[in-house]
Tab-separated table of C-alpha atoms and ligand atoms in Angstrom:
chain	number	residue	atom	x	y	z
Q	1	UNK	CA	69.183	-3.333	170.379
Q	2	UNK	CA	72.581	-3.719	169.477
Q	3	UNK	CA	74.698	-1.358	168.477
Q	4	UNK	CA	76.799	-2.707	165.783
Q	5	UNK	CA	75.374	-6.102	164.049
Q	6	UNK	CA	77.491	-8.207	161.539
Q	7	UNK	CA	75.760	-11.266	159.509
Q	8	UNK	CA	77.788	-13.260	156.808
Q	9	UNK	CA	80.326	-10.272	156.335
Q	10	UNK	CA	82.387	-11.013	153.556
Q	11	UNK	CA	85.399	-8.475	151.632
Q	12	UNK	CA	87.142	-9.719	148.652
Q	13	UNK	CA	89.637	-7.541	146.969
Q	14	UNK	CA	90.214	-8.067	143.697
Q	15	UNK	CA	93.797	-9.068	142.471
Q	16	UNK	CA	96.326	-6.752	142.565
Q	17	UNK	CA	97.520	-8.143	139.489
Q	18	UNK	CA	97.089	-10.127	136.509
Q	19	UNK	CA	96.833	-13.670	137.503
Q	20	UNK	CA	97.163	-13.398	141.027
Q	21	UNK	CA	93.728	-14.295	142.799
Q	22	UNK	CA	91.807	-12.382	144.512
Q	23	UNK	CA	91.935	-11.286	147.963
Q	24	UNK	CA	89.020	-12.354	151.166
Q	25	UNK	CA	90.353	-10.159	153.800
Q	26	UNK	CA	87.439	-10.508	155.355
Q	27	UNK	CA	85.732	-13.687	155.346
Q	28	UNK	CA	82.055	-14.533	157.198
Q	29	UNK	CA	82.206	-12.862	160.076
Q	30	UNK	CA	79.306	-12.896	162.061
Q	31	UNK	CA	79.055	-10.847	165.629
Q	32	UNK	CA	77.080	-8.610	167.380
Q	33	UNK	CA	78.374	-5.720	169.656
Q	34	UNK	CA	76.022	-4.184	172.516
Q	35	UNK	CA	75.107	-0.752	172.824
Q	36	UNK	CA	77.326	0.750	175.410
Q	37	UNK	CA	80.122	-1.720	175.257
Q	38	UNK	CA	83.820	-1.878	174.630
Q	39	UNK	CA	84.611	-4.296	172.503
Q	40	UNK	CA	87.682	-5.050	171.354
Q	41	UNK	CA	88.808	-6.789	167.713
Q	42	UNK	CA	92.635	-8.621	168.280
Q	43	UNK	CA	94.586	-10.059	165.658
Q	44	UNK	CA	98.151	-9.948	163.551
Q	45	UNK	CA	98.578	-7.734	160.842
Q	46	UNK	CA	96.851	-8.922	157.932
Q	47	UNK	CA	94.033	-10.310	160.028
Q	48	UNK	CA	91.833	-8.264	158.371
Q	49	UNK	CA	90.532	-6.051	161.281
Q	50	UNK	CA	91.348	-2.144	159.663
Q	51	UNK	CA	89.069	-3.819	156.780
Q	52	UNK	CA	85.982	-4.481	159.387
Q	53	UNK	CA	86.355	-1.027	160.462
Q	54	UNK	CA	86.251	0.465	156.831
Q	55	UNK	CA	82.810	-1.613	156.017
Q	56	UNK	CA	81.640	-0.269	159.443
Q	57	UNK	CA	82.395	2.785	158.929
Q	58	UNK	CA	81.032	2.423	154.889
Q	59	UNK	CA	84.156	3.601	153.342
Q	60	UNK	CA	84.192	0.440	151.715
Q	61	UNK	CA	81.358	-1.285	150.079
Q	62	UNK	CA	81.065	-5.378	151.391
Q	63	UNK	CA	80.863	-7.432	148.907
Q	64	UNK	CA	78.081	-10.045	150.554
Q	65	UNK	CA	76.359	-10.039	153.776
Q	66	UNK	CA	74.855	-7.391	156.139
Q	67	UNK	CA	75.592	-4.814	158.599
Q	68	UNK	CA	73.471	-2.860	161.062
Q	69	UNK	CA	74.228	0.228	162.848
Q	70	UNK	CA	71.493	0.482	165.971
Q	71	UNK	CA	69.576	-1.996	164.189
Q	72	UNK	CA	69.115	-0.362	160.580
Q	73	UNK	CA	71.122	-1.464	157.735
Q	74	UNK	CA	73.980	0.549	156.246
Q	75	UNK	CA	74.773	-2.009	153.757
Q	76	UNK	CA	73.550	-1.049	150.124
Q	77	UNK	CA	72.150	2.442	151.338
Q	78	UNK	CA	73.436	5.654	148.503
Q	79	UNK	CA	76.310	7.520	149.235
Q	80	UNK	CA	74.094	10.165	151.083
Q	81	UNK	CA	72.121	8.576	153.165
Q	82	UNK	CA	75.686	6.738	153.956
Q	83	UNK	CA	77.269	10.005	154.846
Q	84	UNK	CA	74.439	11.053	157.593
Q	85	UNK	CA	75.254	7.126	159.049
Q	86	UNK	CA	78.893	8.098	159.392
Q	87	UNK	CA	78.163	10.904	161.266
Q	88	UNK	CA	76.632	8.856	163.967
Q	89	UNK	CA	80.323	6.651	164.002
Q	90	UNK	CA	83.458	8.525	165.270
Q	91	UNK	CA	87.075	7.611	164.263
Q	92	UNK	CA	90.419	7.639	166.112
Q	93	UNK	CA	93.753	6.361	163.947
Q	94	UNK	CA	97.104	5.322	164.898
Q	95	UNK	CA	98.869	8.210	162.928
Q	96	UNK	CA	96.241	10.542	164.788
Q	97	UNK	CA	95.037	12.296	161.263
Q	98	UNK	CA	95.000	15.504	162.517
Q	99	UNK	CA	95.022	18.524	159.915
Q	100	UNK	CA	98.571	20.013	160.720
Q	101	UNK	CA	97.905	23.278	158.963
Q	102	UNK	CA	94.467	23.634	161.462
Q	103	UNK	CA	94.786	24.648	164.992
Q	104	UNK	CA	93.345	22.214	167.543
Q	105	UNK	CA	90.119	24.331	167.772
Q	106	UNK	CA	90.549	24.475	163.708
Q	107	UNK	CA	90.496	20.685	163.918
Q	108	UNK	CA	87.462	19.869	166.249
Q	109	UNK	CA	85.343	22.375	164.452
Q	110	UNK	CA	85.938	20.422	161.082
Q	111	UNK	CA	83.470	17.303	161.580
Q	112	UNK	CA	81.225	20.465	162.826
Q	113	UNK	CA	81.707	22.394	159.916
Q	114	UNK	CA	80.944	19.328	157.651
Q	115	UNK	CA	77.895	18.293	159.397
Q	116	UNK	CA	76.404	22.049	158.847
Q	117	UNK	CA	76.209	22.335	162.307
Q	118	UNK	CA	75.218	26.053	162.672
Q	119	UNK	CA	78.705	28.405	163.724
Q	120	UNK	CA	76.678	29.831	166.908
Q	121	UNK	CA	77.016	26.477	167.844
Q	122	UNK	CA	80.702	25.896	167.373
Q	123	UNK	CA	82.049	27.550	170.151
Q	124	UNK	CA	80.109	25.907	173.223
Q	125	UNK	CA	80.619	22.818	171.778
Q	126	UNK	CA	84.531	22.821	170.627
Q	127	UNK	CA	85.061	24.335	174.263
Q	128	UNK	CA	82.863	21.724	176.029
Q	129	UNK	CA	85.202	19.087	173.834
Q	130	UNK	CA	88.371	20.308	174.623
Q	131	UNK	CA	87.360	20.533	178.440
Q	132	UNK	CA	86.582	17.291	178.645
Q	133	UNK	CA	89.674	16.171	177.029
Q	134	UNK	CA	91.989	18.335	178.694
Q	135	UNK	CA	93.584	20.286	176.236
Q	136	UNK	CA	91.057	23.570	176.354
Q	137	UNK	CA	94.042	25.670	177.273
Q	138	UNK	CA	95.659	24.107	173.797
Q	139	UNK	CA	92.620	25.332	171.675
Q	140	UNK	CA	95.413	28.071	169.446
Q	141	UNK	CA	98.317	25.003	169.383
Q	142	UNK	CA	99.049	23.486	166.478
Q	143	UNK	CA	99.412	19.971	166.111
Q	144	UNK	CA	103.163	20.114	165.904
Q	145	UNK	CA	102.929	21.571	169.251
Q	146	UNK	CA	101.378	18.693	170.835
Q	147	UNK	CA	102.690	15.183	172.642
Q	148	UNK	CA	101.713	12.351	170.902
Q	149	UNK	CA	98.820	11.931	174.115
Q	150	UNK	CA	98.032	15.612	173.011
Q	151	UNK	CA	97.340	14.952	169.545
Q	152	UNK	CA	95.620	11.632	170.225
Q	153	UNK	CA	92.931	13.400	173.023
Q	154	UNK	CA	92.393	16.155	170.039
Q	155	UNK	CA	91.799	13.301	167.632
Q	156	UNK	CA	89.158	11.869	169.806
Q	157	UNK	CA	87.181	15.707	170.779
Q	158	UNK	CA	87.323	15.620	166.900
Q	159	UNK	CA	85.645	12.290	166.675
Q	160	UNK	CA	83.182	12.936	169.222
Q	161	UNK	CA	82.215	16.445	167.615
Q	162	UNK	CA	78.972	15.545	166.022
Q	163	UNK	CA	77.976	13.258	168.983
Q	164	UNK	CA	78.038	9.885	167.734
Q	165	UNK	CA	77.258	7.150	169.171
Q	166	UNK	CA	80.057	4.795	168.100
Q	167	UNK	CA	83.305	5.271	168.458
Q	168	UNK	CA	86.152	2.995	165.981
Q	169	UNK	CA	89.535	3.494	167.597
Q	170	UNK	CA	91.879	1.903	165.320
Q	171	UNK	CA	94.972	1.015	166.572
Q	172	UNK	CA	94.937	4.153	168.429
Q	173	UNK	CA	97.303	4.080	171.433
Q	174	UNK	CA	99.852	1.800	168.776
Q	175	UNK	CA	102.013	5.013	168.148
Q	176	UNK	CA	102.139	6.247	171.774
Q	177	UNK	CA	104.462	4.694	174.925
Q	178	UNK	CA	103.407	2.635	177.758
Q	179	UNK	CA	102.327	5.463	180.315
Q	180	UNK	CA	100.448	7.849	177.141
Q	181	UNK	CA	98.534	4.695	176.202
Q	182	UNK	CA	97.016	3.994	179.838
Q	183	UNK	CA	96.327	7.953	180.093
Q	184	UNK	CA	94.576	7.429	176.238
Q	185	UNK	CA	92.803	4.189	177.800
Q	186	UNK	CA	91.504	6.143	180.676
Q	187	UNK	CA	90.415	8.715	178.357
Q	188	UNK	CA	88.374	6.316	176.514
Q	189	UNK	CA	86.824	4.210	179.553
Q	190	UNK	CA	85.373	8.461	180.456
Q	191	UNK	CA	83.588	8.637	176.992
Q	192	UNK	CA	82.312	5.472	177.626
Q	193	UNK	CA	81.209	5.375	181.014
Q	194	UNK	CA	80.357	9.407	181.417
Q	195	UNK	CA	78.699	9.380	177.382
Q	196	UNK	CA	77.668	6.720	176.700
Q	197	UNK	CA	79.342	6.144	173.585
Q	198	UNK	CA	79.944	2.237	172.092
Q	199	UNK	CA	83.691	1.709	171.669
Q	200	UNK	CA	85.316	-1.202	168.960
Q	201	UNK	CA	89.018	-1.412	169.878
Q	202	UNK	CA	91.077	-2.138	166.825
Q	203	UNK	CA	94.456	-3.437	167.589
Q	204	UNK	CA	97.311	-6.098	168.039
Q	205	UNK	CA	98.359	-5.726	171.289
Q	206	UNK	CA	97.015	-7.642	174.200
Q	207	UNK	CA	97.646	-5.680	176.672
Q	208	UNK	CA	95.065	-3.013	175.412
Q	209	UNK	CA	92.516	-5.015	175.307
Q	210	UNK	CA	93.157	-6.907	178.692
Q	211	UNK	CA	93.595	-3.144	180.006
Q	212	UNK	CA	90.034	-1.772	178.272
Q	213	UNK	CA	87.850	-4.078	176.734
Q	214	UNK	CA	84.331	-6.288	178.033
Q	215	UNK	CA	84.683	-8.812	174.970
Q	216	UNK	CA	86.589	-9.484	172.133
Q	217	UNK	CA	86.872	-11.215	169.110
Q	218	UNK	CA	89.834	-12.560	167.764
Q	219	UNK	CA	91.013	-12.352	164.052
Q	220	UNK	CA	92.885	-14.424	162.235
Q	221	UNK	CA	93.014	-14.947	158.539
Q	222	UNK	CA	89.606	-12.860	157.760
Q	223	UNK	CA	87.858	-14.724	160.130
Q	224	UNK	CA	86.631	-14.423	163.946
Q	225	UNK	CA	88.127	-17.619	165.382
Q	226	UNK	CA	87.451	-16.926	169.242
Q	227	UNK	CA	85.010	-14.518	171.112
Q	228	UNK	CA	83.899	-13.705	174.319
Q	229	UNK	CA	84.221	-11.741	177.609
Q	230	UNK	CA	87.815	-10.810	177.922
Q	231	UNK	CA	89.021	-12.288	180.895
Q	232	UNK	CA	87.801	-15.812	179.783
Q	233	UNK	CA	89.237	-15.663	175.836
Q	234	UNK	CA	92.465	-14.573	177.019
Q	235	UNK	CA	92.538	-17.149	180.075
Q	236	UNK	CA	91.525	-19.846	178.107
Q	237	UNK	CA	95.278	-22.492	176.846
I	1	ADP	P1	94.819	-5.799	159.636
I	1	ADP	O1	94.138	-4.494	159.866
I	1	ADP	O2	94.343	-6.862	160.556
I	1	ADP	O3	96.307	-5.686	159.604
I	1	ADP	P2	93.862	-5.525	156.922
I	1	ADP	O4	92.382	-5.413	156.988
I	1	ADP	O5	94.646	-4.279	156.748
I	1	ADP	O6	94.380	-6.321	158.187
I	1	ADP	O7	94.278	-6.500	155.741
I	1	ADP	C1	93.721	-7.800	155.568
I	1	ADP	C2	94.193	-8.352	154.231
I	1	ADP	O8	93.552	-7.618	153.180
I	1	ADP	C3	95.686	-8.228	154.004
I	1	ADP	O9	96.128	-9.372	153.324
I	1	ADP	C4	95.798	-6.999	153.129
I	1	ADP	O10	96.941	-7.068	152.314
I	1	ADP	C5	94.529	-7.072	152.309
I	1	ADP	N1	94.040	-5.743	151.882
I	1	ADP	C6	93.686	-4.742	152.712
I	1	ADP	N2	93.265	-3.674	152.008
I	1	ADP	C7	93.367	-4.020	150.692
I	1	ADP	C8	93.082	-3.354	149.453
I	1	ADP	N3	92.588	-2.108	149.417
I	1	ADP	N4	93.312	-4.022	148.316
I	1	ADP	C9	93.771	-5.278	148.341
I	1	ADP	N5	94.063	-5.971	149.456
I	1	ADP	C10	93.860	-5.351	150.613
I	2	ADP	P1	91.644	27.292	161.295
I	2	ADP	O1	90.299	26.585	161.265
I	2	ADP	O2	92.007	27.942	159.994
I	2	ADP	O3	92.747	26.486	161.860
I	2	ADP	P2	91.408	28.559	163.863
I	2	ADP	O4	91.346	27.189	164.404
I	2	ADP	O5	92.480	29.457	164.343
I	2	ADP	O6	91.444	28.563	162.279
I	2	ADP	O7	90.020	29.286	164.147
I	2	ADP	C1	88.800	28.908	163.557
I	2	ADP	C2	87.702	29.837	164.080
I	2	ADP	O8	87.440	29.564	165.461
I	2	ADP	C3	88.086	31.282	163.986
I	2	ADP	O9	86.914	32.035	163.678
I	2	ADP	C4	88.581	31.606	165.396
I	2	ADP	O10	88.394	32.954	165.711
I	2	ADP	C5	87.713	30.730	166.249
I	2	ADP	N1	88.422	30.297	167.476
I	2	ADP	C6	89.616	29.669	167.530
I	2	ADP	N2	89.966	29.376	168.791
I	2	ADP	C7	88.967	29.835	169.580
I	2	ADP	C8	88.728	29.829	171.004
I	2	ADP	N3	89.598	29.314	171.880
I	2	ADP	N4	87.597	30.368	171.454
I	2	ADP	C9	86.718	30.918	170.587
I	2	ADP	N5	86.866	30.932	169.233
I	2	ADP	C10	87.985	30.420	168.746
């Protein structure tokens, strides 16, 4: 089964003012990602990709067509059935998101903490977490403290914290250099490979997804216009 399923997808915004006309950032797109791949969605800004992530992820309503998560839909469920869903997808951003106020253990117990996972639970988990990022010698730092890699590995313990089995990276390695990205990426190839996890790749640059992904799908205009195993989309003239 797959993991993620699109059919028809389609996101009009309304206009942002009065006579302009509305907006189709997204616009009929139609794919299916497998369980346990890394898939990664390309395009320029304004392509429409941070969009497909927020109907993904149901922060956003679509306004026609259907999406599955592991074969059930999420489109058209209540807000609270919607909120267990999203606890089953994990999110890494660019700008890392981190609560800057919250220690790194502070942060990683916060998806825990919302979940009502019980607090005799917290502390193997957070510790397991940070371990297999890295950072458990960081678990008192604030995220001030922290390199950009730093912050990013505590954004994604936080993301995997209530064990999903999706992970949405968007744009994640965007903010970070050259060298911090491939550490990042090799990060992300462990929670694949050693958890299992499903990862969709958000971003613009090329070289991540040459670097990480099986197959990708390539944005332009709210629409997929190519897709397929990496090495052949981005071999092909
Ligand atoms: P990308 O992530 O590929 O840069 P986006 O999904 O952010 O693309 O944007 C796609 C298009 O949708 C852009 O033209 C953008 O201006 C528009 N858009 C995105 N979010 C909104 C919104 N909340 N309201 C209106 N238009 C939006
Ligand atoms: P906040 O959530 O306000 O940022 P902290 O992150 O400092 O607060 O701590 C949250 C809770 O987790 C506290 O009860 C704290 O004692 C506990 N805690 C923090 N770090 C560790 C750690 N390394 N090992 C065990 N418990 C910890």
């Amino acid at each position: 089964m797959p993991a993620i399923t699109l059919t028809d997808v389609v996101k009009t915004y309304p206009p942002r003012e009065k006579g302009a006309s509305p907006l189709t950032a997204v616009d009929g797109v139609s794919l299916e990602i497998a369980d346990g791949e890394i898939f990664g969605i390309i395009g320029y800004s304004g392509a429409g990709k941070s969009t497909l992530v927020r109907l993904i992820n149901a922060l956003e309503p679509t306004t026609s067509g259907r999406i599955e998560i592991d074969g059930s839909p999420i489109t058209g469920l209540p807000e609270r059935q919607l909120r267990a869903k999203r606890a089953g997808i994990g999110m890494i951003f660019q700008q890392f998101n981190l609560f800057s106020s919250k220690t790194v253990w502070g942060n990683v117990e916060f998806p825990l903490k919302a979940a009502g996972v019980p607090k005799a639970e917290h502390q193997r988990r957070i510790s397991e977490l940070l371990h297999f990022v890295g950072l458990a010698d960081k678990a008192h730092a604030r995220p001030d403290q922290l390199s950009g890699g730093q912050k990013q590995r505590v954004g994604i313990a936080r993301a995997l914290a209530t064990s999903p089995g999706i992970l949405l990276a968007d744009e994640a390695t965007s903010a970070l250099d050259p060298e911090t990205t491939q550490e990042v990426l090799a990060l992300l190839r462990r929670v694949n490979a050693e958890l299992g996890i499903t990862i969709v790749v958000i971003t613009h640059e090329m070289d991540v997804i040459k670097s990480i992904a099986d197959r990708v799908a390539v944005m332009d205009k709210g629409r997929v216009v190519e897709i397929g195993e990496t090495f052949e989309v981005f071999s092909s003239p």
